[in-house]
Amino acid sequence: MSVAQYYETMEYGPAPEADGEARAWLKTHGAVFEHFIGGVFAAPQQGEHFATFEPATGKTLARLAQGSAADINAAVAAARSAQPLWQRLGGHGRARHLYALARMLQRHARLFAVLEAIDNGKPLRETRDLDIPLSARHFLHHAGWAQLQERELADHLPVGVIGQIIPWNFPLLMLAWKIAPALAVGNTVVLKPAEYTSLSALLFAELATQAGLPPGVLNVVTGGGATGAALVDHPGVDKIAFTGSTEVGRLIRQATAGTGKSLTLELGGKSPFIVFEDADIDGAVEGVVDAIWFNQGQVCCAGSKLLVQEGIAETFRRRLIRRMERLRVGSPLDKAIDMGAVVAPVQLERIRSLVEAGVNEGAQRYQAATVLPQEGYFYPPTLLWNVHPSSTVAIEEIFGPVLVAMTFRTPDEAVMLANNTRYGLAASVWSETIGLALDIAPQLLAGVVWINATNLFDAGVGFGGYRESGFGREGGREGIYEYLTPNAWSTRKQREKPEATSVAQHNAGFELPPIDRTAKLFIGGKQVRPDGNYARAVRSPDSMQLGEVGEGNRKDIRNAVAAARSAAAWSRATAHNRAQILFYLAENLSARGDEFALRIAAMTGTTIANAKAEVDASIARLFSYGAWADKYEGAVHAPPLRGVVLAMNEPIGVVGVACPDEAPLLALISLVAPLLAMGNRVVVVPSESHPLAATDFYQVLETSDVPPGVVNIVTGRRDGLVEILAEHDDVDALWVFGSKQASATAERLSTGNLKRTLVDHGFMTDWYDGSASEGPILLRHAVQIKNIWIPYGD
Ligand code: NAI
Ligand code: MG
C-alpha cells in the first residue's frame, strides 16, 4: 500500500481525554450541589434540587439546588454587604484579585475544560482551546481595567449589586464576560447560570474563594427561568445583565421598566455569512465550518445564513458538501471529533422541527453521512440549500448545526438580504478585494463584522448587538462603562413634584382669543398644522397666556418618524459637514439671542439675566457638539492576532427625545445636539409647559442648512407622545428626560423592537454643569459601536 492509499484509508481512532479529575470533583460533592452564597455552599431554603444531565449520554450528572426567591434574597444580601468593602479596596486591590482569578483558571485549565465538555456536550478541543483560555484572558484584561480605574474612569462609580443571567452555550466564558468587568470596577455579583450547565460556575466560585476572593463578592444561585425572574425582580439589584433568547430579553426589559435598574441584553442572531465571487473559496468553506458547526451551531453570533454570489454558488455548494462529509460527530471528550452533542432534548427537538419546516418550505437538505452515537442528543451537520428569504428557517434563529443558504447577484442585493432580519449581532464578509469588503461592512446592521474570518473574540474588543440582538457591549472600554455610573448622575435629585401639569386642550381659534399665532409642528423641514387641529395654551407662571402650540397626536408622530427615517443621508454625511451645521446653528441662535432670552423669561418667570445665561449656555453647547462631531471617534484595537479591529462609532438611527421643563432651551439643545453630531435624526417633544423656545427654534433650524427631516419637533402632552414614540417600531432609540412616569413608560413599551432607552427616572439633570450634561456622558448613548475585524495575510 502506498503512503497516499494509507492516508486515504486511515481511520481516526478515538482519542479520549481522561475525565477522572472532573468526575472526582463531582464525587467530592456527592454529585449534589448547593448555591454558593457569601463564600460558602448554602443549601436551598426550600430544600429542592433538580437533575442536570450529560448531553452526550443522557445520564444524570449531578443534582443542583433549585433557587427560590428566598435564596435570591440571601445572595443579594451577601452581595450588598460585600460591596462597600470591595469598592473601597481600590483599583489595585481588585486588579490583584482578578489577576489571581486568571491564574487560577490557567492552573485548573484541564479540569475546567473537561467539566465543561461533559456538562455542555461541546468538544473538548473547543473548551480547551477557546472557552478556557479566553475566559482567563477576560480576567487578565479586566485586572488591567481595575488597575487603571482611578486614572482612566475617574468620573465614575460602580453601579452596585449586579444580577447576571447567562445561557448554556458557553457557560464559563459567559461567566467570565459577565463577572470580570463587573468585579473589576467595584461591583458585586449574583450570577444565575443556565439550568443545563451550572457546574463550571460552581467550580469557579469554589476555586475563586480558595484563591482569596472575599465572601459575597461573587454569589451563584442555580435554578431555571423562575430563579432568573426572581433575581430580575429583586429590589436590591441595581443592574441586570442578560445573555439568552430575545423572548426572555423582552420579558426582562418589561420587568425592569421604571425600576431604575440598568439593563444590558445580549440576545440572539441570524448572522449572515457573505461570500463574494472573488473570495478565496477554500478559505471561505473552512470559515463556514467554523461559523456554523463550531459548538454545534449553538452560538448567538453563528454565521447561520450563507449568502453566496451566483457565479460561484455551484462550486461553493460542491466544495462545502465535500467538506461536510468529513466532519465527525461524537463524544465531546474525543479529541478527534468536530462536533459534540446538542445541550438538551428540547433543543434537539427545536432543531429537528425547524429543519422539517425548512424542507417543507422548499429547501434542499444535505446532511453529513457521519455516524451518530447511539445515545445522547446528537444532530448531524446540516445544510439547507436554496432557501427562500422569507422562509421560516431564513428568519428564525435555529441555534443548532444548520446552515441555510441563498444566492445573490450584486453587492446591494447581498446587503439587502443580510439586513433582512430583526436581529443584528454579527456578519462575516468574504472577498479578496479589501475595497469591496470595507465598503460592505459599514452597510451591515450588526455589532460585529468579520472580514475573511468568523467567530473571533477578544476581551479588549466590544461585543454586542444592533436592533433585536440587544443593547450594551461586553468587552473593551465600552463594556466597562456598562458597569459604571457617572459621578455627576449619581447625585441627581428626584423632582419634587411632577411639574408638567397638563393644560386643557381646545379647538384652535375658538374659546380663547389668539394673543400670539399658534405655533405649528415642525416635520420634514416644514411647519405643519397638527393633524387633530387642536392647540394648547402656553402660560406664564402668573397664568398670562403667552401663545399657543399645536397639540401633536399619533398621526403627527408617525409623520415625524417617517420624515426622520427618510433623512438617512444625514447619517452618511461627513463629520465635518455635521460640525459645520452645528456651528451654524449656534451662529444663528446667537443672532437672535435677545429674543430667545425674553421668551424664556416670560415662560419660566426667571430673570432676563438668567434667561440670557441659558441662551449663552445653549450657544456654547452647540459649539461643543460642533467640536465633538469630528472628534468623538472610534478606536483601533490590537487583539492577539495578526490584524486590526476597527471600532466604529455609528449612529443609532431615528431617536425620539422628550425634554424636561427645566431650562427649556438648554435642555433641548443638550439632548438634540449630541444625537445630531453623531449622525442620528430626531423626533423631539419639547418641554410641555414651556414649548415656545422650541417652536421659535424652527426658524433657526430653517436658516442653518439642517436638511429636512433631521430634526422634527412635535409639541403636546409629553407623556402621551412618549408612549407613541415608545411603541413605534421605526424609532431606534428613545431619550426621556423630565418625568419618572414617562421614563417607565418608555422602558416598558419599547420592547417591540428593543429600543435603546436613556431615561432620567425623574431625576433632575443640572444642564449648566458640563460634567453632567455634555460630551461623552451623552455621546456614548448617541452611538452604537461596530467592531470590524480585519485579519492580515493568511
Ligand atoms: P433562555 O433565554 O430561556 O435562557 C437563558 C437564561 O435565562 C437561562 O439562564 C435561563 O434560566 C434564564 N431565564 C429563562 N427565563 C427567564 C426569565 N423569565 N427571567 C429571567 N431569566 C430567565 O434560552 P433557552 O430557553 O435556554 O433557549 C431557547 C432559545 O434561545 C435557543 O434555541 C436560542 O435560539 C436562544 N438562545 C440564545 C442564546 C444567545 O447566546 N443569544 C443563548 C441561549 C439561548
Ligand atoms: Mg427557556
JSON list of N, CA and C in Angstrom, two decimals, residues 399-453:
[
{"chain": "A", "resi": 399, "resn": "PHE", "atom": "N", "xyz": [-30.24, 27.89, 16.21]},
{"chain": "A", "resi": 399, "resn": "PHE", "atom": "CA", "xyz": [-29.38, 27.58, 17.35]},
{"chain": "A", "resi": 399, "resn": "PHE", "atom": "C", "xyz": [-28.98, 26.10, 17.35]},
{"chain": "A", "resi": 400, "resn": "GLY", "atom": "N", "xyz": [-28.56, 25.65, 16.19]},
{"chain": "A", "resi": 400, "resn": "GLY", "atom": "CA", "xyz": [-28.10, 24.28, 16.03]},
{"chain": "A", "resi": 400, "resn": "GLY", "atom": "C", "xyz": [-27.21, 24.24, 14.79]},
{"chain": "A", "resi": 401, "resn": "PRO", "atom": "N", "xyz": [-26.70, 23.04, 14.43]},
{"chain": "A", "resi": 401, "resn": "PRO", "atom": "CA", "xyz": [-25.70, 22.93, 13.35]},
{"chain": "A", "resi": 401, "resn": "PRO", "atom": "C", "xyz": [-26.32, 22.99, 11.96]},
{"chain": "A", "resi": 402, "resn": "VAL", "atom": "N", "xyz": [-27.16, 23.97, 11.73]},
{"chain": "A", "resi": 402, "resn": "VAL", "atom": "CA", "xyz": [-27.92, 24.04, 10.48]},
{"chain": "A", "resi": 402, "resn": "VAL", "atom": "C", "xyz": [-27.64, 25.36, 9.76]},
{"chain": "A", "resi": 403, "resn": "LEU", "atom": "N", "xyz": [-27.08, 25.23, 8.57]},
{"chain": "A", "resi": 403, "resn": "LEU", "atom": "CA", "xyz": [-26.77, 26.40, 7.76]},
{"chain": "A", "resi": 403, "resn": "LEU", "atom": "C", "xyz": [-27.86, 26.56, 6.71]},
{"chain": "A", "resi": 404, "resn": "VAL", "atom": "N", "xyz": [-28.40, 27.77, 6.57]},
{"chain": "A", "resi": 404, "resn": "VAL", "atom": "CA", "xyz": [-29.34, 27.99, 5.47]},
{"chain": "A", "resi": 404, "resn": "VAL", "atom": "C", "xyz": [-28.64, 28.84, 4.41]},
{"chain": "A", "resi": 405, "resn": "ALA", "atom": "N", "xyz": [-28.87, 28.51, 3.16]},
{"chain": "A", "resi": 405, "resn": "ALA", "atom": "CA", "xyz": [-28.11, 29.17, 2.10]},
{"chain": "A", "resi": 405, "resn": "ALA", "atom": "C", "xyz": [-29.01, 29.75, 1.03]},
{"chain": "A", "resi": 406, "resn": "MET", "atom": "N", "xyz": [-28.60, 30.89, 0.51]},
{"chain": "A", "resi": 406, "resn": "MET", "atom": "CA", "xyz": [-29.27, 31.50, -0.63]},
{"chain": "A", "resi": 406, "resn": "MET", "atom": "C", "xyz": [-28.23, 32.26, -1.46]},
{"chain": "A", "resi": 407, "resn": "THR", "atom": "N", "xyz": [-28.60, 32.66, -2.63]},
{"chain": "A", "resi": 407, "resn": "THR", "atom": "CA", "xyz": [-27.62, 33.31, -3.50]},
{"chain": "A", "resi": 407, "resn": "THR", "atom": "C", "xyz": [-28.02, 34.77, -3.75]},
{"chain": "A", "resi": 408, "resn": "PHE", "atom": "N", "xyz": [-27.03, 35.53, -4.21]},
{"chain": "A", "resi": 408, "resn": "PHE", "atom": "CA", "xyz": [-27.29, 36.93, -4.58]},
{"chain": "A", "resi": 408, "resn": "PHE", "atom": "C", "xyz": [-26.50, 37.26, -5.83]},
{"chain": "A", "resi": 409, "resn": "ARG", "atom": "N", "xyz": [-26.90, 38.36, -6.49]},
{"chain": "A", "resi": 409, "resn": "ARG", "atom": "CA", "xyz": [-26.21, 38.77, -7.71]},
{"chain": "A", "resi": 409, "resn": "ARG", "atom": "C", "xyz": [-25.24, 39.91, -7.45]},
{"chain": "A", "resi": 410, "resn": "THR", "atom": "N", "xyz": [-25.75, 40.99, -6.83]},
{"chain": "A", "resi": 410, "resn": "THR", "atom": "CA", "xyz": [-24.94, 42.20, -6.70]},
{"chain": "A", "resi": 410, "resn": "THR", "atom": "C", "xyz": [-24.64, 42.48, -5.23]},
{"chain": "A", "resi": 411, "resn": "PRO", "atom": "N", "xyz": [-23.61, 43.29, -4.96]},
{"chain": "A", "resi": 411, "resn": "PRO", "atom": "CA", "xyz": [-23.33, 43.67, -3.57]},
{"chain": "A", "resi": 411, "resn": "PRO", "atom": "C", "xyz": [-24.55, 44.29, -2.88]},
{"chain": "A", "resi": 412, "resn": "ASP", "atom": "N", "xyz": [-25.32, 45.10, -3.60]},
{"chain": "A", "resi": 412, "resn": "ASP", "atom": "CA", "xyz": [-26.50, 45.72, -2.99]},
{"chain": "A", "resi": 412, "resn": "ASP", "atom": "C", "xyz": [-27.50, 44.66, -2.54]},
{"chain": "A", "resi": 413, "resn": "GLU", "atom": "N", "xyz": [-27.65, 43.64, -3.37]},
{"chain": "A", "resi": 413, "resn": "GLU", "atom": "CA", "xyz": [-28.58, 42.58, -3.02]},
{"chain": "A", "resi": 413, "resn": "GLU", "atom": "C", "xyz": [-28.07, 41.80, -1.81]},
{"chain": "A", "resi": 414, "resn": "ALA", "atom": "N", "xyz": [-26.77, 41.63, -1.73]},
{"chain": "A", "resi": 414, "resn": "ALA", "atom": "CA", "xyz": [-26.18, 40.93, -0.58]},
{"chain": "A", "resi": 414, "resn": "ALA", "atom": "C", "xyz": [-26.49, 41.70, 0.70]},
{"chain": "A", "resi": 415, "resn": "VAL", "atom": "N", "xyz": [-26.31, 43.01, 0.65]},
{"chain": "A", "resi": 415, "resn": "VAL", "atom": "CA", "xyz": [-26.57, 43.84, 1.84]},
{"chain": "A", "resi": 415, "resn": "VAL", "atom": "C", "xyz": [-28.04, 43.75, 2.22]},
{"chain": "A", "resi": 416, "resn": "MET", "atom": "N", "xyz": [-28.90, 43.80, 1.21]},
{"chain": "A", "resi": 416, "resn": "MET", "atom": "CA", "xyz": [-30.33, 43.75, 1.48]},
{"chain": "A", "resi": 416, "resn": "MET", "atom": "C", "xyz": [-30.71, 42.42, 2.15]},
{"chain": "A", "resi": 417, "resn": "LEU", "atom": "N", "xyz": [-30.21, 41.31, 1.59]},
{"chain": "A", "resi": 417, "resn": "LEU", "atom": "CA", "xyz": [-30.52, 40.00, 2.18]},
{"chain": "A", "resi": 417, "resn": "LEU", "atom": "C", "xyz": [-29.92, 39.87, 3.58]},
{"chain": "A", "resi": 418, "resn": "ALA", "atom": "N", "xyz": [-28.71, 40.41, 3.73]},
{"chain": "A", "resi": 418, "resn": "ALA", "atom": "CA", "xyz": [-28.04, 40.31, 5.03]},
{"chain": "A", "resi": 418, "resn": "ALA", "atom": "C", "xyz": [-28.83, 41.05, 6.10]},
{"chain": "A", "resi": 419, "resn": "ASN", "atom": "N", "xyz": [-29.33, 42.22, 5.75]},
{"chain": "A", "resi": 419, "resn": "ASN", "atom": "CA", "xyz": [-30.04, 43.04, 6.73]},
{"chain": "A", "resi": 419, "resn": "ASN", "atom": "C", "xyz": [-31.52, 42.68, 6.86]},
{"chain": "A", "resi": 420, "resn": "ASN", "atom": "N", "xyz": [-31.96, 41.73, 6.08]},
{"chain": "A", "resi": 420, "resn": "ASN", "atom": "CA", "xyz": [-33.36, 41.33, 6.11]},
{"chain": "A", "resi": 420, "resn": "ASN", "atom": "C", "xyz": [-33.61, 40.40, 7.31]},
{"chain": "A", "resi": 421, "resn": "THR", "atom": "N", "xyz": [-33.50, 40.95, 8.49]},
{"chain": "A", "resi": 421, "resn": "THR", "atom": "CA", "xyz": [-33.68, 40.20, 9.73]},
{"chain": "A", "resi": 421, "resn": "THR", "atom": "C", "xyz": [-33.95, 41.21, 10.83]},
{"chain": "A", "resi": 422, "resn": "ARG", "atom": "N", "xyz": [-34.62, 40.75, 11.90]},
{"chain": "A", "resi": 422, "resn": "ARG", "atom": "CA", "xyz": [-34.84, 41.68, 13.01]},
{"chain": "A", "resi": 422, "resn": "ARG", "atom": "C", "xyz": [-33.63, 41.74, 13.91]},
{"chain": "A", "resi": 423, "resn": "TYR", "atom": "N", "xyz": [-32.71, 40.81, 13.70]},
{"chain": "A", "resi": 423, "resn": "TYR", "atom": "CA", "xyz": [-31.52, 40.76, 14.54]},
{"chain": "A", "resi": 423, "resn": "TYR", "atom": "C", "xyz": [-30.41, 41.65, 13.97]},
{"chain": "A", "resi": 424, "resn": "GLY", "atom": "N", "xyz": [-29.28, 41.70, 14.69]},
{"chain": "A", "resi": 424, "resn": "GLY", "atom": "CA", "xyz": [-28.14, 42.48, 14.20]},
{"chain": "A", "resi": 424, "resn": "GLY", "atom": "C", "xyz": [-26.91, 42.22, 15.04]},
{"chain": "A", "resi": 425, "resn": "LEU", "atom": "N", "xyz": [-26.55, 40.95, 15.19]},
{"chain": "A", "resi": 425, "resn": "LEU", "atom": "CA", "xyz": [-25.43, 40.67, 16.09]},
{"chain": "A", "resi": 425, "resn": "LEU", "atom": "C", "xyz": [-24.11, 40.68, 15.34]},
{"chain": "A", "resi": 426, "resn": "ALA", "atom": "N", "xyz": [-23.99, 39.87, 14.30]},
{"chain": "A", "resi": 426, "resn": "ALA", "atom": "CA", "xyz": [-22.69, 39.73, 13.65]},
{"chain": "A", "resi": 426, "resn": "ALA", "atom": "C", "xyz": [-22.87, 39.51, 12.16]},
{"chain": "A", "resi": 427, "resn": "ALA", "atom": "N", "xyz": [-21.76, 39.60, 11.43]},
{"chain": "A", "resi": 427, "resn": "ALA", "atom": "CA", "xyz": [-21.76, 39.31, 10.00]},
{"chain": "A", "resi": 427, "resn": "ALA", "atom": "C", "xyz": [-20.35, 38.96, 9.61]},
{"chain": "A", "resi": 428, "resn": "SER", "atom": "N", "xyz": [-20.23, 38.18, 8.53]},
{"chain": "A", "resi": 428, "resn": "SER", "atom": "CA", "xyz": [-18.92, 37.78, 8.05]},
{"chain": "A", "resi": 428, "resn": "SER", "atom": "C", "xyz": [-18.90, 38.05, 6.55]},
{"chain": "A", "resi": 429, "resn": "VAL", "atom": "N", "xyz": [-17.83, 38.70, 6.09]},
{"chain": "A", "resi": 429, "resn": "VAL", "atom": "CA", "xyz": [-17.76, 39.10, 4.68]},
{"chain": "A", "resi": 429, "resn": "VAL", "atom": "C", "xyz": [-16.50, 38.51, 4.06]},
{"chain": "A", "resi": 430, "resn": "TRP", "atom": "N", "xyz": [-16.67, 37.80, 2.96]},
{"chain": "A", "resi": 430, "resn": "TRP", "atom": "CA", "xyz": [-15.52, 37.14, 2.32]},
{"chain": "A", "resi": 430, "resn": "TRP", "atom": "C", "xyz": [-15.31, 37.69, 0.92]},
{"chain": "A", "resi": 431, "resn": "SER", "atom": "N", "xyz": [-14.16, 38.34, 0.74]},
{"chain": "A", "resi": 431, "resn": "SER", "atom": "CA", "xyz": [-13.75, 38.86, -0.56]},
{"chain": "A", "resi": 431, "resn": "SER", "atom": "C", "xyz": [-12.27, 39.14, -0.49]},
{"chain": "A", "resi": 432, "resn": "GLU", "atom": "N", "xyz": [-11.57, 38.88, -1.58]},
{"chain": "A", "resi": 432, "resn": "GLU", "atom": "CA", "xyz": [-10.14, 39.20, -1.60]},
{"chain": "A", "resi": 432, "resn": "GLU", "atom": "C", "xyz": [-9.92, 40.67, -1.94]},
{"chain": "A", "resi": 433, "resn": "THR", "atom": "N", "xyz": [-11.01, 41.37, -2.28]},
{"chain": "A", "resi": 433, "resn": "THR", "atom": "CA", "xyz": [-10.91, 42.79, -2.61]},
{"chain": "A", "resi": 433, "resn": "THR", "atom": "C", "xyz": [-11.22, 43.61, -1.37]},
{"chain": "A", "resi": 434, "resn": "ILE", "atom": "N", "xyz": [-10.19, 44.16, -0.77]},
{"chain": "A", "resi": 434, "resn": "ILE", "atom": "CA", "xyz": [-10.38, 44.85, 0.51]},
{"chain": "A", "resi": 434, "resn": "ILE", "atom": "C", "xyz": [-11.35, 46.02, 0.37]},
{"chain": "A", "resi": 435, "resn": "GLY", "atom": "N", "xyz": [-11.29, 46.70, -0.79]},
{"chain": "A", "resi": 435, "resn": "GLY", "atom": "CA", "xyz": [-12.19, 47.84, -1.01]},
{"chain": "A", "resi": 435, "resn": "GLY", "atom": "C", "xyz": [-13.64, 47.41, -0.96]},
{"chain": "A", "resi": 436, "resn": "LEU", "atom": "N", "xyz": [-13.94, 46.27, -1.54]},
{"chain": "A", "resi": 436, "resn": "LEU", "atom": "CA", "xyz": [-15.31, 45.77, -1.54]},
{"chain": "A", "resi": 436, "resn": "LEU", "atom": "C", "xyz": [-15.72, 45.40, -0.11]},
{"chain": "A", "resi": 437, "resn": "ALA", "atom": "N", "xyz": [-14.87, 44.63, 0.57]},
{"chain": "A", "resi": 437, "resn": "ALA", "atom": "CA", "xyz": [-15.21, 44.18, 1.92]},
{"chain": "A", "resi": 437, "resn": "ALA", "atom": "C", "xyz": [-15.45, 45.37, 2.85]},
{"chain": "A", "resi": 438, "resn": "LEU", "atom": "N", "xyz": [-14.57, 46.38, 2.75]},
{"chain": "A", "resi": 438, "resn": "LEU", "atom": "CA", "xyz": [-14.69, 47.54, 3.64]},
{"chain": "A", "resi": 438, "resn": "LEU", "atom": "C", "xyz": [-15.80, 48.49, 3.22]},
{"chain": "A", "resi": 439, "resn": "ASP", "atom": "N", "xyz": [-16.30, 48.31, 2.01]},
{"chain": "A", "resi": 439, "resn": "ASP", "atom": "CA", "xyz": [-17.47, 49.08, 1.59]},
{"chain": "A", "resi": 439, "resn": "ASP", "atom": "C", "xyz": [-18.74, 48.42, 2.12]},
{"chain": "A", "resi": 440, "resn": "ILE", "atom": "N", "xyz": [-18.72, 47.09, 2.19]},
{"chain": "A", "resi": 440, "resn": "ILE", "atom": "CA", "xyz": [-19.91, 46.36, 2.65]},
{"chain": "A", "resi": 440, "resn": "ILE", "atom": "C", "xyz": [-20.06, 46.48, 4.17]},
{"chain": "A", "resi": 441, "resn": "ALA", "atom": "N", "xyz": [-18.95, 46.36, 4.91]},
{"chain": "A", "resi": 441, "resn": "ALA", "atom": "CA", "xyz": [-19.02, 46.28, 6.38]},
{"chain": "A", "resi": 441, "resn": "ALA", "atom": "C", "xyz": [-19.86, 47.39, 7.02]},
{"chain": "A", "resi": 442, "resn": "PRO", "atom": "N", "xyz": [-19.66, 48.66, 6.64]},
{"chain": "A", "resi": 442, "resn": "PRO", "atom": "CA", "xyz": [-20.46, 49.71, 7.29]},
{"chain": "A", "resi": 442, "resn": "PRO", "atom": "C", "xyz": [-21.94, 49.63, 6.95]},
{"chain": "A", "resi": 443, "resn": "GLN", "atom": "N", "xyz": [-22.27, 48.94, 5.86]},
{"chain": "A", "resi": 443, "resn": "GLN", "atom": "CA", "xyz": [-23.68, 48.88, 5.46]},
{"chain": "A", "resi": 443, "resn": "GLN", "atom": "C", "xyz": [-24.45, 47.78, 6.19]},
{"chain": "A", "resi": 444, "resn": "LEU", "atom": "N", "xyz": [-23.73, 46.91, 6.89]},
{"chain": "A", "resi": 444, "resn": "LEU", "atom": "CA", "xyz": [-24.39, 45.79, 7.56]},
{"chain": "A", "resi": 444, "resn": "LEU", "atom": "C", "xyz": [-24.86, 46.23, 8.95]},
{"chain": "A", "resi": 445, "resn": "LEU", "atom": "N", "xyz": [-26.09, 45.92, 9.27]},
{"chain": "A", "resi": 445, "resn": "LEU", "atom": "CA", "xyz": [-26.64, 46.29, 10.58]},
{"chain": "A", "resi": 445, "resn": "LEU", "atom": "C", "xyz": [-26.27, 45.19, 11.57]},
{"chain": "A", "resi": 446, "resn": "ALA", "atom": "N", "xyz": [-25.06, 45.31, 12.10]},
{"chain": "A", "resi": 446, "resn": "ALA", "atom": "CA", "xyz": [-24.56, 44.27, 13.00]},
{"chain": "A", "resi": 446, "resn": "ALA", "atom": "C", "xyz": [-23.47, 44.87, 13.88]},
{"chain": "A", "resi": 447, "resn": "GLY", "atom": "N", "xyz": [-23.39, 44.39, 15.10]},
{"chain": "A", "resi": 447, "resn": "GLY", "atom": "CA", "xyz": [-22.41, 44.92, 16.05]},
{"chain": "A", "resi": 447, "resn": "GLY", "atom": "C", "xyz": [-20.99, 44.46, 15.80]},
{"chain": "A", "resi": 448, "resn": "VAL", "atom": "N", "xyz": [-20.84, 43.34, 15.11]},
{"chain": "A", "resi": 448, "resn": "VAL", "atom": "CA", "xyz": [-19.51, 42.80, 14.82]},
{"chain": "A", "resi": 448, "resn": "VAL", "atom": "C", "xyz": [-19.49, 42.39, 13.36]},
{"chain": "A", "resi": 449, "resn": "VAL", "atom": "N", "xyz": [-18.43, 42.76, 12.65]},
{"chain": "A", "resi": 449, "resn": "VAL", "atom": "CA", "xyz": [-18.26, 42.28, 11.28]},
{"chain": "A", "resi": 449, "resn": "VAL", "atom": "C", "xyz": [-16.87, 41.68, 11.16]},
{"chain": "A", "resi": 450, "resn": "TRP", "atom": "N", "xyz": [-16.81, 40.46, 10.68]},
{"chain": "A", "resi": 450, "resn": "TRP", "atom": "CA", "xyz": [-15.52, 39.81, 10.46]},
{"chain": "A", "resi": 450, "resn": "TRP", "atom": "C", "xyz": [-15.22, 39.79, 8.96]},
{"chain": "A", "resi": 451, "resn": "ILE", "atom": "N", "xyz": [-14.06, 40.31, 8.57]},
{"chain": "A", "resi": 451, "resn": "ILE", "atom": "CA", "xyz": [-13.67, 40.28, 7.16]},
{"chain": "A", "resi": 451, "resn": "ILE", "atom": "C", "xyz": [-12.78, 39.04, 6.96]},
{"chain": "A", "resi": 452, "resn": "ASN", "atom": "N", "xyz": [-13.19, 38.17, 6.05]},
{"chain": "A", "resi": 452, "resn": "ASN", "atom": "CA", "xyz": [-12.45, 36.93, 5.76]},
{"chain": "A", "resi": 452, "resn": "ASN", "atom": "C", "xyz": [-12.12, 36.15, 7.03]},
{"chain": "A", "resi": 453, "resn": "ALA", "atom": "N", "xyz": [-13.05, 36.14, 7.93]},
{"chain": "A", "resi": 453, "resn": "ALA", "atom": "CA", "xyz": [-12.86, 35.44, 9.20]},
{"chain": "A", "resi": 453, "resn": "ALA", "atom": "C", "xyz": [-14.24, 35.29, 9.84]}
]
